[in-house]
PDB file of C-alpha atoms in Angstrom:
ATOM      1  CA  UNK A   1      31.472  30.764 -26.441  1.00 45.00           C
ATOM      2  CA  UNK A   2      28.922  33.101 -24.542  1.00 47.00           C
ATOM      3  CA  UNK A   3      26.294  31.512 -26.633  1.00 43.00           C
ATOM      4  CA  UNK A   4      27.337  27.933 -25.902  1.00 42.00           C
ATOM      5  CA  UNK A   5      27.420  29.311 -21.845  1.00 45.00           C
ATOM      6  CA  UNK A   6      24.412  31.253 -22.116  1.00 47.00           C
ATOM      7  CA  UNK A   7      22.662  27.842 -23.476  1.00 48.00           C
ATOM      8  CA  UNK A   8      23.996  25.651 -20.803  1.00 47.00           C
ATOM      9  CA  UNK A   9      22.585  27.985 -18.002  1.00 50.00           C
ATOM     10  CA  UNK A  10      19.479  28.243 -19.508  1.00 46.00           C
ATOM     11  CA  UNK A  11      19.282  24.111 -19.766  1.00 46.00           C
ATOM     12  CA  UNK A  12      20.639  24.453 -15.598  1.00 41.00           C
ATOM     13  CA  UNK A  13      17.783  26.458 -14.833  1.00 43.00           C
ATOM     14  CA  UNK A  14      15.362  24.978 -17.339  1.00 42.00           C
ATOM     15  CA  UNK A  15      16.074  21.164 -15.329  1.00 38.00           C
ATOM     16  CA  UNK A  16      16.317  23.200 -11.976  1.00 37.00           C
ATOM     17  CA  UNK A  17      12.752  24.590 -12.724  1.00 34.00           C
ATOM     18  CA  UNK A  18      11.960  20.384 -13.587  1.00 36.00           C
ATOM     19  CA  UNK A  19      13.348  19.243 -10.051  1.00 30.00           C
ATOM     20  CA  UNK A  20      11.920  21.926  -8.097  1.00 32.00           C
ATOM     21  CA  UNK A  21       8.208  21.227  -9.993  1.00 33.00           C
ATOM     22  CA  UNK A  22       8.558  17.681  -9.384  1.00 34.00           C
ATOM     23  CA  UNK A  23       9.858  18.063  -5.498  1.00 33.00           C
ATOM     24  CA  UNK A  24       6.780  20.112  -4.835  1.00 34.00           C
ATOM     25  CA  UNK A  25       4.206  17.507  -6.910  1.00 36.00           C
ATOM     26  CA  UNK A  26       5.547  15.059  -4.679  1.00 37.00           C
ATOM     27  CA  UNK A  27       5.574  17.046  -1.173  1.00 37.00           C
ATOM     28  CA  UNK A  28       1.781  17.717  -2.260  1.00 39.00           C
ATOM     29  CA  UNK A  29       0.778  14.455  -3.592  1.00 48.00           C
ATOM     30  CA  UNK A  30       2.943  12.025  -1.844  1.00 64.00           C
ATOM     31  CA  UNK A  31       3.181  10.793   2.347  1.00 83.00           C
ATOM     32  CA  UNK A  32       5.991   8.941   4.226  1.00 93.00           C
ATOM     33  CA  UNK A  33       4.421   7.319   7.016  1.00 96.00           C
ATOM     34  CA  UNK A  34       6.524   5.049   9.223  1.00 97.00           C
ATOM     35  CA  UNK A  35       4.992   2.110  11.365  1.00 97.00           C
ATOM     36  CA  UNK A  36       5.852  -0.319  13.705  1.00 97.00           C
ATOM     37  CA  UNK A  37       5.704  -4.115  12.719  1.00 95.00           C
ATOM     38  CA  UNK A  38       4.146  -6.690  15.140  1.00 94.00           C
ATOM     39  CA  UNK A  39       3.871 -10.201  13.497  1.00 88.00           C
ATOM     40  CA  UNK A  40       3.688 -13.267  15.599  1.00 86.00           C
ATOM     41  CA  UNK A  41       7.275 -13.334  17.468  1.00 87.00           C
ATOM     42  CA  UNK A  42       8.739 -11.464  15.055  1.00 88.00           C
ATOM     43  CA  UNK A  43       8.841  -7.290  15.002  1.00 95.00           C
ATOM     44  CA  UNK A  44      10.211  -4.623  12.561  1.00 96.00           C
ATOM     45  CA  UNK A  45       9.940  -1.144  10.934  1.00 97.00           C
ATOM     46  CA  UNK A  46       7.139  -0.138   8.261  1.00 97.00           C
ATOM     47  CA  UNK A  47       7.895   2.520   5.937  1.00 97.00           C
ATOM     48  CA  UNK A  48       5.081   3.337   3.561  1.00 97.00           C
ATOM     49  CA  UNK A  49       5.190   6.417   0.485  1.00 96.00           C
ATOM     50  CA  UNK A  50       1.580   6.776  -1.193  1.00 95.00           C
ATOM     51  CA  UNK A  51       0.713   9.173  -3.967  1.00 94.00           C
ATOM     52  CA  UNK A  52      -1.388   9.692  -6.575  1.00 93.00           C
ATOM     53  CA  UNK A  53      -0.829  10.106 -10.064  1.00 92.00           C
ATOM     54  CA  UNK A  54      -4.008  10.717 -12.143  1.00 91.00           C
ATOM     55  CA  UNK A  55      -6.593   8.619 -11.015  1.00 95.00           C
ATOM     56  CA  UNK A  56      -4.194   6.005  -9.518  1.00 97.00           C
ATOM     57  CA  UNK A  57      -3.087   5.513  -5.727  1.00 97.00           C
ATOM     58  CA  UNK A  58       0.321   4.084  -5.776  1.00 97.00           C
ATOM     59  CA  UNK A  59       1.852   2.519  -2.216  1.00 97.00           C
ATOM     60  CA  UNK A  60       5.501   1.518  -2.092  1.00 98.00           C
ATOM     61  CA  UNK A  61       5.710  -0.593   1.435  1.00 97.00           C
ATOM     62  CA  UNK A  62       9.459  -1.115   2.784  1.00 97.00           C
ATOM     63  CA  UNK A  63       9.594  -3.631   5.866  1.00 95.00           C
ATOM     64  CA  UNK A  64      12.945  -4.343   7.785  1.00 95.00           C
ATOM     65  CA  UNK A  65      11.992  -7.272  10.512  1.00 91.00           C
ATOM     66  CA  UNK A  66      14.500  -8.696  12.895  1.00 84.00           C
ATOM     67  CA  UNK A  67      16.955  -5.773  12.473  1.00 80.00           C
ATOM     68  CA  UNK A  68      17.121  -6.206   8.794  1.00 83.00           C
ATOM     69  CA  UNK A  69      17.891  -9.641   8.725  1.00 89.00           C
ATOM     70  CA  UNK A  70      14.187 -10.352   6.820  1.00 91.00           C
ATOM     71  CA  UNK A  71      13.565  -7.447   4.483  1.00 95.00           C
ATOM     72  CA  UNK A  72      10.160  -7.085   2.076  1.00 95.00           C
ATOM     73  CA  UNK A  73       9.808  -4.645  -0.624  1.00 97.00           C
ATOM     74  CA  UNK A  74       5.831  -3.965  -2.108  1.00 97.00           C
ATOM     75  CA  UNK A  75       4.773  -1.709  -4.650  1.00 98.00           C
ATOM     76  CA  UNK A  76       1.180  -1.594  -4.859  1.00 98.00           C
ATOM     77  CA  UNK A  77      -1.886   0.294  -6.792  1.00 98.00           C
ATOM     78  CA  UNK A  78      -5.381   0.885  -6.695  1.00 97.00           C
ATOM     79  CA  UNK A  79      -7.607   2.413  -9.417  1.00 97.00           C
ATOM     80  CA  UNK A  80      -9.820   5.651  -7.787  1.00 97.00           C
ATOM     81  CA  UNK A  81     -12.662   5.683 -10.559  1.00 95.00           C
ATOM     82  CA  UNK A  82     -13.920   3.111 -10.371  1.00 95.00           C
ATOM     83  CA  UNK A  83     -12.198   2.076  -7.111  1.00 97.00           C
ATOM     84  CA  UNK A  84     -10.932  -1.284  -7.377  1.00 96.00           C
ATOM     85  CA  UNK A  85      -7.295  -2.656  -6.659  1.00 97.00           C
ATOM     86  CA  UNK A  86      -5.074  -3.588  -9.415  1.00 98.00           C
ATOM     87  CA  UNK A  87      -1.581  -4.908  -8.152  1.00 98.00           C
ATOM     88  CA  UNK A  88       0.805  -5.933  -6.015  1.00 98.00           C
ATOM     89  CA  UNK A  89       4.406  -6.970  -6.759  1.00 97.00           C
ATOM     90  CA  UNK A  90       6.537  -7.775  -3.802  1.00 96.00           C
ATOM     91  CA  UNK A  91      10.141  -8.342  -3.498  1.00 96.00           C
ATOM     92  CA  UNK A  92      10.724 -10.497   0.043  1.00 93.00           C
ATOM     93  CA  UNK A  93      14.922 -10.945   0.919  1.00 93.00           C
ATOM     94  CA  UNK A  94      16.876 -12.721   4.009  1.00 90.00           C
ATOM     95  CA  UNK A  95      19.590 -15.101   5.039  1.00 83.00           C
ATOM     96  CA  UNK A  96      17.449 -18.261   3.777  1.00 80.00           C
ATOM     97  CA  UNK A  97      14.828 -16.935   1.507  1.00 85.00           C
ATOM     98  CA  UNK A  98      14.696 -14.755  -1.673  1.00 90.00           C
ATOM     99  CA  UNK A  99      11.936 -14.983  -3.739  1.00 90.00           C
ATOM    100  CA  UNK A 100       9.691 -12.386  -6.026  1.00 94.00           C
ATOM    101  CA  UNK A 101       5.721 -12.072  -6.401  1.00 95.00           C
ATOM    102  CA  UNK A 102       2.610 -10.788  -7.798  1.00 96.00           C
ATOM    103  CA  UNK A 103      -0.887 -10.344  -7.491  1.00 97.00           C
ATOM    104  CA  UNK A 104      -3.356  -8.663 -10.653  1.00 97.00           C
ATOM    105  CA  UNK A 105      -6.960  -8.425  -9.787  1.00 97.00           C
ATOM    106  CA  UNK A 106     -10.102  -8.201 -11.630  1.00 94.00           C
ATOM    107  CA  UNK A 107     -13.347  -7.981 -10.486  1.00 89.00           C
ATOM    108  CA  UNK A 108     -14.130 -11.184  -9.372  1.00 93.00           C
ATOM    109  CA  UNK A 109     -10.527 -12.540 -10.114  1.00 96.00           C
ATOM    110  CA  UNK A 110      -7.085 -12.473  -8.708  1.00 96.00           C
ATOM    111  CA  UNK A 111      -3.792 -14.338  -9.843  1.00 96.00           C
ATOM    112  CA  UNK A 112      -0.600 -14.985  -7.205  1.00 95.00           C
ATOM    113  CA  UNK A 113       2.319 -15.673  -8.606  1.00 95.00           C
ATOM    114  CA  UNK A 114       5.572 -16.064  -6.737  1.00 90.00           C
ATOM    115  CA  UNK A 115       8.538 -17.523  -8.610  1.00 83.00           C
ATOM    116  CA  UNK A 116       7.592 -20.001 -11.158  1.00 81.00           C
ATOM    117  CA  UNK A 117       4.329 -21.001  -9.481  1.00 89.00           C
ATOM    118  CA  UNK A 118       0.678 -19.511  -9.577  1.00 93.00           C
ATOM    119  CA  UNK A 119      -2.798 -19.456  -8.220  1.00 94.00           C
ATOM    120  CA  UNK A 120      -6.001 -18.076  -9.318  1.00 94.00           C
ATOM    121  CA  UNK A 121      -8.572 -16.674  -6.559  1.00 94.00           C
ATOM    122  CA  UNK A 122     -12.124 -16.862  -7.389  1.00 95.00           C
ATOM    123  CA  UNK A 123     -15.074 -15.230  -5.388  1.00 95.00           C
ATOM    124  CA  UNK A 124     -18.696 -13.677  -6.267  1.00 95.00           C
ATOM    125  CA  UNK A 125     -17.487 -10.505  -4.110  1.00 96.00           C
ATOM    126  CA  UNK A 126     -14.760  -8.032  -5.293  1.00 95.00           C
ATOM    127  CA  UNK A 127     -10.938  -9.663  -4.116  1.00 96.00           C
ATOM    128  CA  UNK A 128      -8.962  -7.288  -2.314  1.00 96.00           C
ATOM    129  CA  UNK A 129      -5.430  -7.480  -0.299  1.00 95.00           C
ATOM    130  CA  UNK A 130      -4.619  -6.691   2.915  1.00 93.00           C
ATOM    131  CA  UNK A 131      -1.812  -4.091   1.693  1.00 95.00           C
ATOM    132  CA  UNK A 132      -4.143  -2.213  -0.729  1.00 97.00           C
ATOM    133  CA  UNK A 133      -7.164  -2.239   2.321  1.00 97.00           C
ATOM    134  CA  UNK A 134      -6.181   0.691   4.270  1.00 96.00           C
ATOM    135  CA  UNK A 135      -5.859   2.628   1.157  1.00 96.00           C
ATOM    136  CA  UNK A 136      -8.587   1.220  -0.321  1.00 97.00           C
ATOM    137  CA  UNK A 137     -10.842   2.201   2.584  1.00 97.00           C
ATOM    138  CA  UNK A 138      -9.265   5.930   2.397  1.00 95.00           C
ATOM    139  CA  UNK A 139     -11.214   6.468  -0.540  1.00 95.00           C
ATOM    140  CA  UNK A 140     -14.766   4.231   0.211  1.00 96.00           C
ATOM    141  CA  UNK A 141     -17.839   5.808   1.093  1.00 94.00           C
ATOM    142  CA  UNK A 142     -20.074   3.281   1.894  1.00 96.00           C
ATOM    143  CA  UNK A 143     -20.421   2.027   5.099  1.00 97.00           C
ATOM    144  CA  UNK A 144     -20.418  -2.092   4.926  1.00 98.00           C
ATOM    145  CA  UNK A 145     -17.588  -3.535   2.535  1.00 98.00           C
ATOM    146  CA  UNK A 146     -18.440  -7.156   1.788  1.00 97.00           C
ATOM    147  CA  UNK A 147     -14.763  -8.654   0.118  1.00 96.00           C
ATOM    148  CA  UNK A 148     -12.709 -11.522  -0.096  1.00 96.00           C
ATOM    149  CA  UNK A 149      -8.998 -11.555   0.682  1.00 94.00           C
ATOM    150  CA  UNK A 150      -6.868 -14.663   0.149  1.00 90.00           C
ATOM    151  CA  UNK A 151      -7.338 -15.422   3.609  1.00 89.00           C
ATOM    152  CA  UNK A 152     -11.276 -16.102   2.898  1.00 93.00           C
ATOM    153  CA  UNK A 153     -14.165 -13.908   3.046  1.00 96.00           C
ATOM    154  CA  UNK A 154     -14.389 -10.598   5.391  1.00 97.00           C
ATOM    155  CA  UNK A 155     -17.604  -8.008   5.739  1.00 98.00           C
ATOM    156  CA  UNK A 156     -15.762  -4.591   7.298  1.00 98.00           C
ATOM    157  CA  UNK A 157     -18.376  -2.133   8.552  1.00 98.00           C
ATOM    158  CA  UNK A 158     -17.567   1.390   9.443  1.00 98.00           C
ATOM    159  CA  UNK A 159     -17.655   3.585  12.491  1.00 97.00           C
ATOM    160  CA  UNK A 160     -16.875   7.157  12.041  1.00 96.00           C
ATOM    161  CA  UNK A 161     -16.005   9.191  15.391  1.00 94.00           C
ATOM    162  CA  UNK A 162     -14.780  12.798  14.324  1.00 91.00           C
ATOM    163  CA  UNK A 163     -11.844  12.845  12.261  1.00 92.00           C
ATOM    164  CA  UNK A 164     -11.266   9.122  13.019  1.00 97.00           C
ATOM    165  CA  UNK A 165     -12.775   6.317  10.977  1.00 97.00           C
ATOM    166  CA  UNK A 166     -12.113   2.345  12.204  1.00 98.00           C
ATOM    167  CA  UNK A 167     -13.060  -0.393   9.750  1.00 98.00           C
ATOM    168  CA  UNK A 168     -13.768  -3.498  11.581  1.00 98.00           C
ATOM    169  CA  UNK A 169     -14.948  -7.142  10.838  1.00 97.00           C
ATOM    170  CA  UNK A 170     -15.478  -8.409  14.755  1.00 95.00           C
ATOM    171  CA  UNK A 171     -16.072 -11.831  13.146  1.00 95.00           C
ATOM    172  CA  UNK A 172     -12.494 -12.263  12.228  1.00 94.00           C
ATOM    173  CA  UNK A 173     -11.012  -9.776  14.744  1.00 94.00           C
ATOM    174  CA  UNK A 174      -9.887  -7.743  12.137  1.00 96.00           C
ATOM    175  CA  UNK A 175      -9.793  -3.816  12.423  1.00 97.00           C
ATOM    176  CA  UNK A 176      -8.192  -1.066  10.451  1.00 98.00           C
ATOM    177  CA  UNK A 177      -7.929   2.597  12.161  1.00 98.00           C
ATOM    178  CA  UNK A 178      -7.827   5.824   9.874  1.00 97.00           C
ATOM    179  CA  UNK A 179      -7.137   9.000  11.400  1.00 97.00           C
ATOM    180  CA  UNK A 180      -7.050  12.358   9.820  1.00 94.00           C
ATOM    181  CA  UNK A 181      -7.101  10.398   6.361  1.00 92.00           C
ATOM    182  CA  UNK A 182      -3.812   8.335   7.550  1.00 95.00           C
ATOM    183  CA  UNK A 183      -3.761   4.523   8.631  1.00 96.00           C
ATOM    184  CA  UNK A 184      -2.714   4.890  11.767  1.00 97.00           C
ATOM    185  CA  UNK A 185      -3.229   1.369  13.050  1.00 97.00           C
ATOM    186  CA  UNK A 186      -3.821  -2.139  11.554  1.00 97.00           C
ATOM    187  CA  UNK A 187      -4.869  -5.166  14.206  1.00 96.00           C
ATOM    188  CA  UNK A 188      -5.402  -8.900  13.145  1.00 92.00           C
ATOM    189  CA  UNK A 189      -4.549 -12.422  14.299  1.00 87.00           C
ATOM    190  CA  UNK A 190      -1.046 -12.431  15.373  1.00 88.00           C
ATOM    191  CA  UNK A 191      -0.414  -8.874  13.206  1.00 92.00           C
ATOM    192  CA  UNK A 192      -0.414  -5.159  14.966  1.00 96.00           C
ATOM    193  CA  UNK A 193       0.987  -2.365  12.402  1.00 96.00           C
ATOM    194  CA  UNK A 194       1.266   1.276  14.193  1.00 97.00           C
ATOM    195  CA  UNK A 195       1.872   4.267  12.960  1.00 97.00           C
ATOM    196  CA  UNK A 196       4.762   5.526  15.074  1.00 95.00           C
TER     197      UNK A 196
END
């Protein structure tokens, strides 16, 4: 019996030990960041976790527009070495609409797939998204990024001002604000995302 108690404590502590190592990993690793949604008419909450696991950024994006009545799920990644993005799968739910998505990208190459359908996305530059970008950009060094995003094709170029770094393609009115290695602010037609 005090062998059979002895063990069971030892397991308690042995998974306590587990949970507390993993609770740390992720208060080191991993970053909550909540945002304010501007799209169009239509406004919303932005709650985005990030963390890295080996050489792999993961993003989990939760969106609640219109008091919940449209909500969007997005789990994302991007590979660090070399940097490229790799996926996107995205949940979208509401009163009318429930569908399910994808994006994998290559170099050149992406596929969309929502529900039964999909489309391939060629270009001669590397295809991003506009999910991945902000994390994407966290980790570039140059200074000009030439890319193509399903919207078409966009050339970002970098101004650094202290700890504050703003990606911006004036062309398309497009502009993504890093500060202190956070996203704090994403601005393009119709779309404003803040960091609150």
């Amino acid at each position: 019996m005090i062998l059979f108690r002895l063990a069971k404590e030892n397991s308690l502590k042995s998974f306590n030990l587990f949970l507390l190592l993993c609770l740390s990993i992720i208060c080191i690793n991993g970053n909550e960041i909540k945002y304010s949604v501007n799209y169009g008419k239509y406004s919303g909450i932005l709650t985005v976790d990030y963390y890295n696991t080996n050489d792999t950024v993961n993003i989990n994006y939760n969106t609640s527009i219109g008091w919940g009545i449209v909500r969007i799920k997005n789990n994302c990644a991007l590979l660090l070495n070399p940097l490229k993005p790799l996926y996107i799968s995205t949940s979208f739910n509401s009163f009318f609409k429930n569908y399910k998505g994808s994006a994998a990208f290559f170099d050149t190459i992406a596929l969309y797939r929502q529900n039964n359908d999909s489309m391939f996305k060629y270009s001669d530059k590397q295809i991003n998204d506009w999910l991945l970008l902000p994390y994407f950009f966290l980790h570039y060094n140059d200074s000009i990024y030439d890319c193509t995003l399903l919207q078409g094709d966009y050339l970002f170029r970098k101004t650094v001002d202290e700890s504050t770094i703003i990606w911006e393609d004036r062309k398309q009115g497009v502009s993504i604000t890093i500060e202190d290695s956070i996203p704090i602010l994403i601005k393009a037609t119709n779309m404003k995302i803040k960091k609150i």
